[in-house]
């Protein structure tokens, strides 16, 4: 293609909705940067008597990840480091390296630690799952595992997820290594052994899809009620809250309250809100509303101890690998820029956040080359003093131009109207950074620069 001439560029500024309208901006401003003046989430939570926690990976505790984990949260949950397969990969051979690292980090940052998890059907070592154990042997192995791990961290762990995911969706017990060989009493025994190893630690049963009132949560309710009546040490229930966008159960607060009325604490233990990718401003706004609903329900119930997010940044989320096509589930984007969900959490905890400075992000539209019947266009989005977690550019061509190909964005055209949204990999524009997308188009007669409007 031969370059004949380059047309002028227009620089378009965004900062707030009104400013964007006034300047014809091309961006959706969805993720203002955190400012030093913003009160950390952990301080807001502490003022409410709540925990705000995050699951962490030991190897990532460096740089920005390290800074945010320490500054924003008052509780840490090892994502994998304390599971049986991690700490005892070979029988009698223990590896506490990552678990110790996370505990030491928490102590250095004046944080609680939530132990996760002692008894689960998943992530067990092969020597355990492939063994042909008698009931007595398996019970002994379980007791030894609990006694060893809880004993090692005695006085350093605030709460343990002792039992993880014991129920099916219909409220029946899950068929697994523990239930099939030991019966339902494995739950009471595990709690009793954990209490003996550390009498001060809070002991929880943790499960998913138990956030609202349903068959599964009612089975958990009845189990806790039974354990309490038998004098078994049970201090709390964990509602994992791996949620889908727009699907926070309407009975969440009611459900938290009914467990609290049994005389146990309740914690939201693994909160994330996944969405179909790519993210856009409407989805991020709904996600923020969902996070706020969950936090608000916890704040409203005295015995709700707090909320833990399952990874605080999208780059550390389990969702994309487990639910193909879904992601963007956490309060921070992949570049550690706070998303609307972050600000919603702060608001639910009684805080306010600093609005982004006006004009902190710019979009520059230009025609980089043009020939007899076609042209190449480019839009560069840059931020200084704020950040974005998604963007959308809209404009109307004034002379019948047509986009024929686009890269680094998804572009559609209806008549003369064009909409370009970020690709899955470049929605985030960090403070001080930029992204660009380009396109080829056809023209005839003239190729005026279009007026870009807020999408």
Short mmCIF file of C-alpha atoms in Angstrom, two decimals:
data_model
loop_
_atom_site.label_atom_id
_atom_site.label_comp_id
_atom_site.label_asym_id
_atom_site.label_seq_id
_atom_site.Cartn_x
_atom_site.Cartn_y
_atom_site.Cartn_z
CA UNK A 1 0.00 0.00 0.00
CA UNK A 2 1.37 3.40 -0.90
CA UNK A 3 1.18 6.37 1.42
CA UNK A 4 -0.07 9.54 -0.22
CA UNK A 5 -0.82 11.86 2.66
CA UNK A 6 -1.50 11.94 6.36
CA UNK A 7 -4.51 13.75 7.72
CA UNK A 8 -4.49 15.77 10.95
CA UNK A 9 -5.07 14.14 14.34
CA UNK A 10 -7.44 15.09 17.10
CA UNK A 11 -6.67 14.71 20.79
CA UNK A 12 -9.72 13.88 22.92
CA UNK A 13 -9.73 14.08 26.69
CA UNK A 14 -11.68 12.18 29.32
CA UNK A 15 -11.88 12.41 33.07
CA UNK A 16 -15.47 12.40 34.17
CA UNK A 17 -18.71 11.77 32.38
CA UNK A 18 -19.47 15.45 31.98
CA UNK A 19 -15.97 16.32 30.91
CA UNK A 20 -16.08 13.53 28.38
CA UNK A 21 -19.32 14.76 26.91
CA UNK A 22 -17.95 18.27 26.72
CA UNK A 23 -14.86 17.17 24.82
CA UNK A 24 -16.26 14.36 22.71
CA UNK A 25 -14.14 11.73 24.47
CA UNK A 26 -13.81 8.21 23.18
CA UNK A 27 -13.36 6.33 26.44
CA UNK A 28 -15.39 4.75 29.17
CA UNK A 29 -13.70 5.83 32.39
CA UNK A 30 -14.16 2.76 34.51
CA UNK A 31 -11.23 2.46 36.88
CA UNK A 32 -9.90 5.57 38.60
CA UNK A 33 -6.50 5.00 40.12
CA UNK A 34 -6.16 4.62 43.85
CA UNK A 35 -4.69 7.70 45.47
CA UNK A 36 -2.63 8.03 48.59
CA UNK A 37 -5.49 9.92 50.22
CA UNK A 38 -7.83 6.93 49.91
CA UNK A 39 -8.26 5.04 53.17
CA UNK A 40 -6.96 1.46 52.78
CA UNK A 41 -9.65 -1.20 52.73
CA UNK A 42 -8.18 -2.85 55.82
CA UNK A 43 -8.62 0.35 57.85
CA UNK A 44 -12.20 0.76 56.69
CA UNK A 45 -12.94 -2.87 57.57
CA UNK A 46 -11.30 -2.59 60.97
CA UNK A 47 -13.44 0.44 61.78
CA UNK A 48 -16.48 -1.76 61.11
CA UNK A 49 -15.07 -4.62 63.18
CA UNK A 50 -14.68 -6.71 60.04
CA UNK A 51 -11.97 -8.56 58.17
CA UNK A 52 -11.17 -7.78 54.55
CA UNK A 53 -8.89 -10.51 53.25
CA UNK A 54 -7.41 -11.94 50.11
CA UNK A 55 -6.06 -15.27 48.98
CA UNK A 56 -2.40 -15.02 48.02
CA UNK A 57 0.32 -16.98 46.26
CA UNK A 58 3.65 -16.91 48.05
CA UNK A 59 5.81 -16.65 44.94
CA UNK A 60 3.99 -13.48 43.88
CA UNK A 61 4.64 -11.57 47.11
CA UNK A 62 6.93 -9.07 45.48
CA UNK A 63 6.61 -5.66 43.86
CA UNK A 64 3.13 -4.19 43.42
CA UNK A 65 1.43 -7.47 44.39
CA UNK A 66 3.34 -7.45 47.66
CA UNK A 67 2.54 -3.78 48.30
CA UNK A 68 -1.20 -4.14 47.73
CA UNK A 69 -1.50 -7.41 49.66
CA UNK A 70 0.12 -5.79 52.67
CA UNK A 71 -1.50 -2.37 52.50
CA UNK A 72 -5.10 -3.15 51.58
CA UNK A 73 -5.95 -6.35 53.48
CA UNK A 74 -5.94 -7.34 57.14
CA UNK A 75 -6.20 -11.07 56.52
CA UNK A 76 -4.49 -13.52 54.16
CA UNK A 77 -5.57 -16.96 53.00
CA UNK A 78 -2.96 -19.20 51.36
CA UNK A 79 -4.52 -20.10 48.03
CA UNK A 80 -2.84 -23.50 47.80
CA UNK A 81 0.09 -23.55 50.20
CA UNK A 82 -1.68 -25.25 53.13
CA UNK A 83 -3.59 -27.92 51.21
CA UNK A 84 -2.61 -31.52 51.86
CA UNK A 85 -1.06 -32.07 48.45
CA UNK A 86 1.19 -29.04 48.98
CA UNK A 87 2.39 -29.69 52.54
CA UNK A 88 2.80 -33.49 52.40
CA UNK A 89 3.36 -34.51 48.77
CA UNK A 90 5.03 -37.74 49.94
CA UNK A 91 3.95 -39.59 53.03
CA UNK A 92 5.87 -38.31 56.01
CA UNK A 93 7.76 -35.75 53.91
CA UNK A 94 6.56 -32.21 54.58
CA UNK A 95 7.12 -28.97 52.69
CA UNK A 96 6.10 -25.89 54.66
CA UNK A 97 8.09 -23.38 52.61
CA UNK A 98 5.29 -21.38 51.00
CA UNK A 99 2.93 -21.70 53.96
CA UNK A 100 5.64 -20.41 56.30
CA UNK A 101 6.38 -17.55 53.90
CA UNK A 102 2.75 -16.41 53.88
CA UNK A 103 2.44 -16.64 57.66
CA UNK A 104 5.65 -14.63 58.08
CA UNK A 105 4.39 -12.00 55.62
CA UNK A 106 1.13 -11.71 57.53
CA UNK A 107 2.93 -11.32 60.84
CA UNK A 108 5.17 -8.61 59.37
CA UNK A 109 2.11 -6.73 58.11
CA UNK A 110 -0.05 -7.19 61.21
CA UNK A 111 -2.51 -9.44 59.38
CA UNK A 112 -4.59 -12.44 60.38
CA UNK A 113 -4.16 -15.74 58.56
CA UNK A 114 -7.02 -17.98 57.52
CA UNK A 115 -5.85 -21.59 57.24
CA UNK A 116 -7.13 -23.32 54.13
CA UNK A 117 -7.91 -26.20 54.10
CA UNK A 118 -7.53 -29.36 56.22
CA UNK A 119 -10.08 -31.83 54.85
CA UNK A 120 -11.12 -31.67 51.21
CA UNK A 121 -11.96 -34.07 48.41
CA UNK A 122 -9.53 -32.30 46.07
CA UNK A 123 -5.79 -31.50 45.88
CA UNK A 124 -4.81 -34.47 47.99
CA UNK A 125 -1.49 -36.25 47.37
CA UNK A 126 -1.62 -39.33 45.18
CA UNK A 127 -0.14 -41.50 47.91
CA UNK A 128 -3.24 -40.75 49.97
CA UNK A 129 -5.90 -41.04 47.28
CA UNK A 130 -4.40 -44.19 45.75
CA UNK A 131 -3.91 -45.99 49.04
CA UNK A 132 -6.01 -49.02 49.95
CA UNK A 133 -6.70 -47.89 53.51
CA UNK A 134 -8.91 -49.43 56.12
CA UNK A 135 -11.26 -47.04 57.91
CA UNK A 136 -9.01 -47.12 60.97
CA UNK A 137 -5.90 -46.37 58.92
CA UNK A 138 -7.54 -43.50 57.05
CA UNK A 139 -8.87 -42.02 60.27
CA UNK A 140 -5.40 -42.18 61.79
CA UNK A 141 -3.86 -40.51 58.75
CA UNK A 142 -6.43 -37.73 58.92
CA UNK A 143 -5.90 -37.17 62.62
CA UNK A 144 -2.14 -37.05 62.17
CA UNK A 145 -2.42 -34.58 59.29
CA UNK A 146 -4.68 -32.22 61.23
CA UNK A 147 -2.65 -32.48 64.41
CA UNK A 148 0.61 -31.86 62.57
CA UNK A 149 -0.52 -28.90 60.49
CA UNK A 150 -2.69 -27.12 63.04
CA UNK A 151 -0.07 -27.76 65.70
CA UNK A 152 2.68 -26.26 63.57
CA UNK A 153 0.80 -22.99 63.28
CA UNK A 154 -0.75 -22.93 66.74
CA UNK A 155 -1.27 -19.34 67.81
CA UNK A 156 -0.59 -18.01 64.29
CA UNK A 157 -3.85 -18.91 62.53
CA UNK A 158 -7.02 -17.02 63.43
CA UNK A 159 -9.42 -19.40 61.68
CA UNK A 160 -9.21 -22.73 59.85
CA UNK A 161 -11.38 -24.01 57.03
CA UNK A 162 -11.35 -27.44 58.62
CA UNK A 163 -13.93 -29.07 56.34
CA UNK A 164 -14.21 -27.93 52.74
CA UNK A 165 -17.14 -28.68 50.41
CA UNK A 166 -18.80 -31.66 52.13
CA UNK A 167 -22.17 -31.39 50.33
CA UNK A 168 -23.71 -32.02 46.93
CA UNK A 169 -26.05 -29.43 45.43
CA UNK A 170 -29.14 -31.29 46.70
CA UNK A 171 -27.86 -31.27 50.27
CA UNK A 172 -26.69 -34.89 50.40
CA UNK A 173 -23.16 -35.68 51.50
CA UNK A 174 -20.52 -35.68 48.78
CA UNK A 175 -19.23 -39.15 47.89
CA UNK A 176 -15.48 -38.86 48.42
CA UNK A 177 -12.53 -40.45 50.15
CA UNK A 178 -13.64 -39.27 53.57
CA UNK A 179 -17.39 -39.84 53.55
CA UNK A 180 -17.26 -43.14 51.70
CA UNK A 181 -14.77 -44.68 54.13
CA UNK A 182 -15.48 -42.88 57.40
CA UNK A 183 -19.10 -41.76 57.17
CA UNK A 184 -20.40 -38.36 58.23
CA UNK A 185 -18.57 -38.58 61.56
CA UNK A 186 -15.33 -37.60 59.82
CA UNK A 187 -16.57 -34.01 60.13
CA UNK A 188 -17.06 -34.05 63.90
CA UNK A 189 -13.80 -35.92 64.40
CA UNK A 190 -11.82 -33.48 62.27
CA UNK A 191 -13.21 -30.51 64.17
CA UNK A 192 -12.44 -32.17 67.49
CA UNK A 193 -8.84 -32.96 66.48
CA UNK A 194 -8.30 -29.42 65.17
CA UNK A 195 -9.60 -27.93 68.39
CA UNK A 196 -7.27 -30.12 70.43
CA UNK A 197 -4.30 -28.96 68.33
CA UNK A 198 -5.12 -25.25 68.71
CA UNK A 199 -7.98 -24.42 71.11
CA UNK A 200 -7.81 -20.71 70.23
CA UNK A 201 -8.36 -21.04 66.48
CA UNK A 202 -11.85 -20.55 65.04
CA UNK A 203 -13.00 -23.68 63.23
CA UNK A 204 -15.13 -23.44 60.07
CA UNK A 205 -16.99 -25.59 57.59
CA UNK A 206 -16.64 -23.99 54.14
CA UNK A 207 -18.68 -24.60 50.95
CA UNK A 208 -19.81 -23.04 47.68
CA UNK A 209 -23.33 -22.36 46.38
CA UNK A 210 -24.48 -21.94 49.97
CA UNK A 211 -24.70 -18.14 49.85
CA UNK A 212 -28.49 -18.04 49.57
CA UNK A 213 -31.18 -20.09 51.25
CA UNK A 214 -31.37 -23.35 49.27
CA UNK A 215 -31.13 -27.12 49.73
CA UNK A 216 -27.36 -27.10 50.06
CA UNK A 217 -27.17 -24.24 52.56
CA UNK A 218 -30.02 -25.78 54.55
CA UNK A 219 -28.07 -29.06 54.78
CA UNK A 220 -25.10 -27.05 56.07
CA UNK A 221 -27.39 -25.26 58.53
CA UNK A 222 -28.76 -28.55 59.84
CA UNK A 223 -25.25 -29.99 60.17
CA UNK A 224 -24.03 -27.01 62.19
CA UNK A 225 -27.13 -27.16 64.38
CA UNK A 226 -26.51 -30.86 65.02
CA UNK A 227 -22.81 -30.36 65.77
CA UNK A 228 -23.64 -27.57 68.21
CA UNK A 229 -26.20 -29.75 69.98
CA UNK A 230 -23.59 -32.51 70.38
CA UNK A 231 -20.95 -30.19 71.77
CA UNK A 232 -18.64 -30.56 68.77
CA UNK A 233 -16.33 -27.52 68.41
CA UNK A 234 -17.68 -25.52 65.48
CA UNK A 235 -17.19 -21.76 65.40
CA UNK A 236 -18.28 -20.67 61.95
CA UNK A 237 -19.41 -21.31 58.41
CA UNK A 238 -17.68 -20.09 55.28
CA UNK A 239 -19.72 -19.04 52.28
CA UNK A 240 -17.29 -19.17 49.38
CA UNK A 241 -19.24 -16.81 47.09
CA UNK A 242 -17.74 -17.67 43.70
CA UNK A 243 -20.48 -15.70 41.98
CA UNK A 244 -21.60 -15.02 38.42
CA UNK A 245 -22.22 -11.44 37.33
CA UNK A 246 -25.68 -10.24 38.38
CA UNK A 247 -26.46 -13.34 40.41
CA UNK A 248 -25.97 -12.37 44.05
CA UNK A 249 -28.67 -14.35 45.90
CA UNK A 250 -31.43 -12.09 47.19
CA UNK A 251 -31.49 -14.14 50.40
CA UNK A 252 -27.78 -13.66 51.18
CA UNK A 253 -28.22 -11.45 54.24
CA UNK A 254 -31.11 -13.61 55.50
CA UNK A 255 -28.91 -16.69 55.14
CA UNK A 256 -25.99 -15.08 56.97
CA UNK A 257 -28.34 -14.08 59.76
CA UNK A 258 -29.84 -17.55 60.19
CA UNK A 259 -26.41 -19.07 60.67
CA UNK A 260 -25.51 -16.28 63.08
CA UNK A 261 -28.66 -17.08 65.03
CA UNK A 262 -27.26 -20.57 65.62
CA UNK A 263 -24.44 -18.95 67.57
CA UNK A 264 -21.66 -19.23 64.98
CA UNK A 265 -19.69 -16.70 62.97
CA UNK A 266 -20.08 -16.37 59.21
CA UNK A 267 -17.34 -15.41 56.76
CA UNK A 268 -17.46 -14.79 53.03
CA UNK A 269 -14.31 -16.76 52.26
CA UNK A 270 -13.57 -16.80 48.51
CA UNK A 271 -15.47 -13.96 46.87
CA UNK A 272 -15.12 -13.26 43.18
CA UNK A 273 -17.66 -12.22 40.53
CA UNK A 274 -16.90 -13.59 37.08
CA UNK A 275 -18.21 -12.24 33.81
CA UNK A 276 -18.22 -13.26 30.16
CA UNK A 277 -15.23 -11.64 28.46
CA UNK A 278 -14.45 -9.09 27.27
CA UNK A 279 -15.28 -6.80 30.16
CA UNK A 280 -17.05 -3.55 29.37
CA UNK A 281 -18.32 -0.61 31.38
CA UNK A 282 -21.79 -2.06 31.91
CA UNK A 283 -20.41 -5.37 33.18
CA UNK A 284 -17.92 -3.63 35.45
CA UNK A 285 -20.69 -1.47 36.87
CA UNK A 286 -22.81 -4.55 37.57
CA UNK A 287 -19.80 -6.26 39.13
CA UNK A 288 -19.29 -3.27 41.41
CA UNK A 289 -22.94 -3.47 42.47
CA UNK A 290 -22.53 -7.19 43.17
CA UNK A 291 -19.45 -6.68 45.31
CA UNK A 292 -21.20 -3.92 47.20
CA UNK A 293 -24.24 -6.14 47.82
CA UNK A 294 -22.09 -8.89 49.31
CA UNK A 295 -20.06 -6.53 51.48
CA UNK A 296 -23.18 -4.70 52.63
CA UNK A 297 -24.88 -7.95 53.64
CA UNK A 298 -21.87 -8.86 55.76
CA UNK A 299 -21.63 -5.41 57.34
CA UNK A 300 -25.32 -5.64 58.27
CA UNK A 301 -24.90 -8.80 60.38
CA UNK A 302 -22.87 -8.49 63.56
CA UNK A 303 -21.60 -12.07 63.47
CA UNK A 304 -20.39 -11.83 59.89
CA UNK A 305 -16.66 -11.75 60.56
CA UNK A 306 -15.69 -10.38 57.17
CA UNK A 307 -15.04 -10.96 53.50
CA UNK A 308 -12.07 -12.51 51.70
CA UNK A 309 -11.63 -12.11 47.94
CA UNK A 310 -10.16 -15.06 46.08
CA UNK A 311 -7.20 -13.21 44.64
CA UNK A 312 -7.36 -9.44 44.40
CA UNK A 313 -6.09 -8.99 40.82
CA UNK A 314 -7.33 -10.52 37.57
CA UNK A 315 -3.79 -11.72 36.82
CA UNK A 316 -3.99 -13.99 39.87
CA UNK A 317 -7.51 -15.32 39.38
CA UNK A 318 -8.43 -18.98 38.97
CA UNK A 319 -11.48 -18.13 36.87
CA UNK A 320 -10.17 -18.01 33.26
CA UNK A 321 -8.55 -21.44 33.46
CA UNK A 322 -11.58 -23.02 35.14
CA UNK A 323 -14.39 -21.25 33.27
CA UNK A 324 -13.21 -20.66 29.68
CA UNK A 325 -14.52 -17.40 28.30
CA UNK A 326 -15.03 -15.90 31.74
CA UNK A 327 -12.78 -13.73 33.85
CA UNK A 328 -12.22 -10.17 35.14
CA UNK A 329 -13.57 -11.48 38.46
CA UNK A 330 -11.55 -9.55 41.05
CA UNK A 331 -11.38 -5.95 42.37
CA UNK A 332 -8.16 -5.09 40.50
CA UNK A 333 -7.33 -5.55 36.84
CA UNK A 334 -4.30 -7.40 35.48
CA UNK A 335 -2.14 -4.30 35.86
CA UNK A 336 -3.18 -3.85 39.51
CA UNK A 337 -5.37 -0.85 38.71
CA UNK A 338 -8.44 -0.72 40.97
CA UNK A 339 -11.69 -1.48 39.16
CA UNK A 340 -15.13 -0.11 40.07
CA UNK A 341 -15.49 -3.18 42.32
CA UNK A 342 -12.63 -1.92 44.49
CA UNK A 343 -14.40 1.39 45.04
CA UNK A 344 -17.67 -0.41 45.72
CA UNK A 345 -15.99 -2.44 48.47
CA UNK A 346 -14.64 0.77 49.99
CA UNK A 347 -18.09 2.37 49.89
CA UNK A 348 -19.75 -0.65 51.50
CA UNK A 349 -17.21 -0.40 54.31
CA UNK A 350 -18.10 3.25 54.84
CA UNK A 351 -15.29 4.83 52.86
CA UNK A 352 -14.98 7.25 49.99
CA UNK A 353 -12.49 7.26 47.15
CA UNK A 354 -10.81 10.11 45.34
CA UNK A 355 -12.35 10.76 41.91
CA UNK A 356 -9.99 10.66 38.94
CA UNK A 357 -8.52 13.98 37.84
CA UNK A 358 -10.27 15.53 34.86
CA UNK A 359 -8.41 15.04 31.61
CA UNK A 360 -6.09 12.40 33.05
CA UNK A 361 -6.64 10.08 30.07
CA UNK A 362 -6.49 11.07 26.41
CA UNK A 363 -7.45 9.38 23.16
CA UNK A 364 -5.68 10.48 20.01
CA UNK A 365 -7.32 9.59 16.67
CA UNK A 366 -5.23 9.87 13.53
CA UNK A 367 -5.11 8.71 9.93
CA UNK A 368 -1.60 7.35 9.61
CA UNK A 369 -1.67 6.67 5.87
CA UNK A 370 -4.07 7.15 2.97
CA UNK A 371 -4.20 6.06 -0.66
CA UNK A 372 -6.61 6.17 -3.59
CA UNK A 373 -9.44 4.12 -2.08
CA UNK A 374 -8.32 3.32 1.43
CA UNK A 375 -6.64 4.50 4.60
CA UNK A 376 -5.16 3.26 7.89
CA UNK A 377 -6.36 4.78 11.14
CA UNK A 378 -5.06 4.55 14.69
CA UNK A 379 -6.32 5.48 18.15
CA UNK A 380 -3.85 5.75 21.04
CA UNK A 381 -5.22 5.84 24.58
CA UNK A 382 -2.86 7.20 27.24
CA UNK A 383 -3.31 7.92 30.95
CA UNK A 384 -1.42 10.12 33.39
CA UNK A 385 -2.86 10.45 36.91
CA UNK A 386 -5.59 7.84 36.46
CA UNK A 387 -6.16 4.43 34.89
CA UNK A 388 -8.72 2.51 32.88
CA UNK A 389 -9.88 -1.08 33.10
CA UNK A 390 -11.83 -1.04 29.83
CA UNK A 391 -12.51 1.33 26.99
CA UNK A 392 -14.92 1.88 24.12
CA UNK A 393 -14.55 4.30 21.22
CA UNK A 394 -17.58 5.45 19.22
CA UNK A 395 -17.73 7.71 16.21
CA UNK A 396 -19.74 8.41 13.09
CA UNK A 397 -18.00 8.70 9.75
CA UNK A 398 -18.96 11.84 7.87
CA UNK A 399 -18.20 10.79 4.30
CA UNK A 400 -19.28 7.18 4.00
CA UNK A 401 -16.00 5.61 5.08
CA UNK A 402 -16.07 1.91 5.97
CA UNK A 403 -13.83 -0.07 8.30
CA UNK A 404 -12.58 -3.19 6.54
CA UNK A 405 -10.19 -4.63 9.13
CA UNK A 406 -9.19 -3.86 12.74
CA UNK A 407 -6.47 -5.02 15.12
CA UNK A 408 -6.03 -4.74 18.89
CA UNK A 409 -9.74 -3.94 19.19
CA UNK A 410 -13.10 -5.37 18.26
CA UNK A 411 -14.77 -2.94 15.87
CA UNK A 412 -18.25 -3.01 14.43
CA UNK A 413 -19.97 -0.64 12.03
CA UNK A 414 -23.65 -0.08 11.40
CA UNK A 415 -24.22 2.41 8.62
CA UNK A 416 -21.85 5.22 9.41
CA UNK A 417 -21.66 4.50 13.17
CA UNK A 418 -18.54 2.73 14.48
CA UNK A 419 -17.91 1.16 17.89
CA UNK A 420 -14.51 -0.21 18.91
CA UNK A 421 -13.98 -1.97 22.24
CA UNK A 422 -10.83 -3.26 23.83
CA UNK A 423 -9.51 -6.74 23.13
CA UNK A 424 -9.33 -9.21 26.02
CA UNK A 425 -5.66 -8.43 26.54
CA UNK A 426 -5.53 -4.62 26.35
CA UNK A 427 -8.50 -3.24 28.26
CA UNK A 428 -6.27 -2.00 31.06
CA UNK A 429 -4.49 1.31 30.64
CA UNK A 430 -2.32 1.86 33.72
CA UNK A 431 -1.43 5.25 35.09
CA UNK A 432 1.49 6.38 32.95
CA UNK A 433 0.79 3.83 30.22
CA UNK A 434 -0.93 3.67 26.87
CA UNK A 435 -2.49 1.27 24.36
CA UNK A 436 -3.24 1.64 20.68
CA UNK A 437 -5.54 -0.01 18.19
CA UNK A 438 -5.67 0.36 14.46
CA UNK A 439 -7.88 -0.28 11.49
CA UNK A 440 -8.01 -0.16 7.72
CA UNK A 441 -10.87 1.57 5.98
CA UNK A 442 -12.19 2.54 2.58
CA UNK A 443 -13.06 6.07 1.45
CA UNK A 444 -14.12 7.94 -1.63
CA UNK A 445 -13.93 11.63 -2.32
CA UNK A 446 -12.95 12.82 1.15
CA UNK A 447 -11.88 11.39 4.48
CA UNK A 448 -12.70 13.93 7.20
CA UNK A 449 -11.75 13.20 10.82
CA UNK A 450 -14.92 12.03 12.59
CA UNK A 451 -16.24 13.41 15.86
CA UNK A 452 -15.73 10.83 18.61
CA UNK A 453 -18.31 10.50 21.36
CA UNK A 454 -18.47 8.69 24.69
CA UNK A 455 -19.73 5.14 24.33
#
